[in-house]
PDB file of C-alpha atoms in Angstrom:
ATOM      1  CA  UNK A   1       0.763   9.404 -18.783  1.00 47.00           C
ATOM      2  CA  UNK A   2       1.019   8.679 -22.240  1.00 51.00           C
ATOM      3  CA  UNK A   3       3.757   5.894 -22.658  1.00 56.00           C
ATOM      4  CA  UNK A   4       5.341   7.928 -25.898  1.00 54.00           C
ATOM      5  CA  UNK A   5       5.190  11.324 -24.711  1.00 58.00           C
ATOM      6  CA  UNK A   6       8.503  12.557 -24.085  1.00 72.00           C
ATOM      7  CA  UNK A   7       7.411  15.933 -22.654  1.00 83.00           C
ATOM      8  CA  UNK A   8       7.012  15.762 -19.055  1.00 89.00           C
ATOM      9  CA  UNK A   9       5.886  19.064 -16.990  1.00 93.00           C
ATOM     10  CA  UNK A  10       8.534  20.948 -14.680  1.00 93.00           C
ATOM     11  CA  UNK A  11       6.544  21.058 -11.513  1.00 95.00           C
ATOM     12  CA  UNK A  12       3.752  19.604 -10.157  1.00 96.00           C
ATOM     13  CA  UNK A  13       1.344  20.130  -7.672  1.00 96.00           C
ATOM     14  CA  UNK A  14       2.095  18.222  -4.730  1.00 95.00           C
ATOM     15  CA  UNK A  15       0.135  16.601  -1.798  1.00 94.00           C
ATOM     16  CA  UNK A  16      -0.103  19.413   0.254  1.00 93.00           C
ATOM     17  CA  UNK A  17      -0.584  21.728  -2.752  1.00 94.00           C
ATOM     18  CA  UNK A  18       3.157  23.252  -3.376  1.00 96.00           C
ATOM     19  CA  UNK A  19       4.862  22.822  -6.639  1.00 96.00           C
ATOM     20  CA  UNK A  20       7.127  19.630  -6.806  1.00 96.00           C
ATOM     21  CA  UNK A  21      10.290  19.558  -9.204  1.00 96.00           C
ATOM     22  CA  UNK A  22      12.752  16.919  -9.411  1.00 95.00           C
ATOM     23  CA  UNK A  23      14.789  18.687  -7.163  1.00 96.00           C
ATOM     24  CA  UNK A  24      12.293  19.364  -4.210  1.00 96.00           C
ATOM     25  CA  UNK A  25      11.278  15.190  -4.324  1.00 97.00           C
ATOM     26  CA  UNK A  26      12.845  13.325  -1.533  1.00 96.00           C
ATOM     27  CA  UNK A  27      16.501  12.724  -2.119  1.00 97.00           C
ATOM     28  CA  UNK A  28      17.538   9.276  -3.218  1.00 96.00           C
ATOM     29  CA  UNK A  29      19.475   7.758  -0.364  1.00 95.00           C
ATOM     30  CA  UNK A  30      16.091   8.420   1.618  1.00 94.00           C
ATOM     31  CA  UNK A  31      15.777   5.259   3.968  1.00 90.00           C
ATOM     32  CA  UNK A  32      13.033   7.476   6.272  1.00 92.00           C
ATOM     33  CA  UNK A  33      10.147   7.028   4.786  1.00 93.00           C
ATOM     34  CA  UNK A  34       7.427   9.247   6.282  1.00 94.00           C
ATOM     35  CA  UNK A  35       3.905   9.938   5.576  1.00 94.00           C
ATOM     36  CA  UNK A  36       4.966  13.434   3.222  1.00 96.00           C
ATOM     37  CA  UNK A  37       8.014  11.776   1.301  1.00 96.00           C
ATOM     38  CA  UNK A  38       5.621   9.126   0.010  1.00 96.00           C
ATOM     39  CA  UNK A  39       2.893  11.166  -0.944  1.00 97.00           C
ATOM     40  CA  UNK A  40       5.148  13.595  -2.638  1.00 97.00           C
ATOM     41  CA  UNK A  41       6.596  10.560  -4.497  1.00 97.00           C
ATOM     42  CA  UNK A  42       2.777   9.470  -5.754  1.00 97.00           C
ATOM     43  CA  UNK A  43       2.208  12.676  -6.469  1.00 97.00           C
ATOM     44  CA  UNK A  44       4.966  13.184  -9.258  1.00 97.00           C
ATOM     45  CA  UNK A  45       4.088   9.574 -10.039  1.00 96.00           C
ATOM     46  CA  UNK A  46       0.494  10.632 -10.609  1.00 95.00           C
ATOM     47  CA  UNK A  47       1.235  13.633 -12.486  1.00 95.00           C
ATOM     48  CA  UNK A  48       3.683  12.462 -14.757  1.00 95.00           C
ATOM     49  CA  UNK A  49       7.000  13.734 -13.144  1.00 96.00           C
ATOM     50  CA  UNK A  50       8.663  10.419 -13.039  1.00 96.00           C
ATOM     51  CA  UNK A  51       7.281   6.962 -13.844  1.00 96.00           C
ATOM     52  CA  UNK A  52       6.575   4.121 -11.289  1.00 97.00           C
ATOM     53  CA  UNK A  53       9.962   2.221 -12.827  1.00 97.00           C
ATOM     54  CA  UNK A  54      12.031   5.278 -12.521  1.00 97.00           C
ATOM     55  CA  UNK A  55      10.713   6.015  -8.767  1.00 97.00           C
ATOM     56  CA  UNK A  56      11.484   2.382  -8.010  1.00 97.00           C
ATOM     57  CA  UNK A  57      14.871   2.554  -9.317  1.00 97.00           C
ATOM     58  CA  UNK A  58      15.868   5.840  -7.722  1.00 97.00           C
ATOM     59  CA  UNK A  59      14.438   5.151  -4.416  1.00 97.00           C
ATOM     60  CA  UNK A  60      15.281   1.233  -4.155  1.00 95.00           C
ATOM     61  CA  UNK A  61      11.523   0.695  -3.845  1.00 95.00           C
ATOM     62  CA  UNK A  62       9.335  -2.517  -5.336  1.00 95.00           C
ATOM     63  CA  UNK A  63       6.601  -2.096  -7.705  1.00 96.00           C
ATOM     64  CA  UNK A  64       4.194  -3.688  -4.735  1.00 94.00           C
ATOM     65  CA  UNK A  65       5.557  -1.181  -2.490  1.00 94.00           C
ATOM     66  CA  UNK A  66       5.046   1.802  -4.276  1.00 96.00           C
ATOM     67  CA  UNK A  67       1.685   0.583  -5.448  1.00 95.00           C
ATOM     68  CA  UNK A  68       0.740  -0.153  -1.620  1.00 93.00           C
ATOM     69  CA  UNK A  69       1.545   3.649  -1.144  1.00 94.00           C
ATOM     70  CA  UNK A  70      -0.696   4.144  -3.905  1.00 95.00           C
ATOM     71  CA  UNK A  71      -3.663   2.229  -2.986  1.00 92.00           C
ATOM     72  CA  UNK A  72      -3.350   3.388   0.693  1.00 91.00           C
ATOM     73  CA  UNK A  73      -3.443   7.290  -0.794  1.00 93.00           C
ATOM     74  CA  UNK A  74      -6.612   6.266  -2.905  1.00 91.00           C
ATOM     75  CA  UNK A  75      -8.507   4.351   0.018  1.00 87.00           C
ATOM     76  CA  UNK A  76      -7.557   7.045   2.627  1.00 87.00           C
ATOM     77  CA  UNK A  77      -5.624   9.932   2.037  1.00 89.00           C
ATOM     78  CA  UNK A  78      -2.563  11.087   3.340  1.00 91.00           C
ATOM     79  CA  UNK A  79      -3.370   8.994   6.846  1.00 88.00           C
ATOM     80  CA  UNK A  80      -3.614   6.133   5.041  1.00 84.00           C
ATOM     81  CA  UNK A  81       0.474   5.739   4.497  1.00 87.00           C
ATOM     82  CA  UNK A  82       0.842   6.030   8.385  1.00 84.00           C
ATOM     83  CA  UNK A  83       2.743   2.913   9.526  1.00 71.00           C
ATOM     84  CA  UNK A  84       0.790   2.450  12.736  1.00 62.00           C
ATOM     85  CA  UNK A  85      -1.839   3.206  10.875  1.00 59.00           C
ATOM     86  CA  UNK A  86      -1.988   0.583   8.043  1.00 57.00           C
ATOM     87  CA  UNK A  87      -3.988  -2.473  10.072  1.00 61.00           C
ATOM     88  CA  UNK A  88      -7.054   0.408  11.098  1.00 60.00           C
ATOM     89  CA  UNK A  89      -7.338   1.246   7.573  1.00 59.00           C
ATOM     90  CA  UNK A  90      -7.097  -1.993   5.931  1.00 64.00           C
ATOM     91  CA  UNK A  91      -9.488  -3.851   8.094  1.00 66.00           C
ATOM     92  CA  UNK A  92     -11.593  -0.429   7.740  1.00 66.00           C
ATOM     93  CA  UNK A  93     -11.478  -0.242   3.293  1.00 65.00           C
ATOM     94  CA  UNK A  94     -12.436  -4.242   3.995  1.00 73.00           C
ATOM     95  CA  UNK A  95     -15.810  -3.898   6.509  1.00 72.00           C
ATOM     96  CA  UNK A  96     -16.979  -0.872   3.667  1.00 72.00           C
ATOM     97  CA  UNK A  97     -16.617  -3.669   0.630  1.00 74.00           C
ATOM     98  CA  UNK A  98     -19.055  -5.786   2.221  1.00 71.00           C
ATOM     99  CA  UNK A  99     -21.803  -2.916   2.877  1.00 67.00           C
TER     100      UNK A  99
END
């Protein structure tokens, strides 16, 4: 996003292709943090909803943390942000970097 634009769209399209508002994004007080809520988060991230600051301060998130969520969405989708999941697809993003 353009760091002077003011305009920022209504809805986008979110992870599992519905419209996202500010209203339809995880509530604040989330402390749950499943594999949808996070991608819905980088998604309004992504598209210019909100900004990474402004997520970080709503949700009581770091900047590492929401850029983890990030990177893990970029390396391997959606089952990428899985908890139990993190180890398989770290150790697998690191064995294709060598190849």
């Amino acid at each position: 996003m353009i760091e002077n634009q003011k305009i920022r769209p209504a809805k986008v399209i979110g992870p599992l292709g519905e419209p996202l508002t500010l209203e339809s994004l995880p509530p604040p007080e989330t402390t749950r943090w499943v594999v949808r809520r996070k991608a819905e988060v980088v998604a309004a991230v992504n598209g210019g909803l909100l900004t990474v600051d402004e997520v970080c301060e709503r949700y009581g998130l770091t900047v590492e943390e929401f850029a983890g969520w990030q990177r893990a969405i970029d390396r391997s989708g959606m089952p990428g942000l899985r908890v139990t999941r993190i180890q398989h697809y770290k150790s697998l993003y690191e064995r294709q970097q060598k190849y």
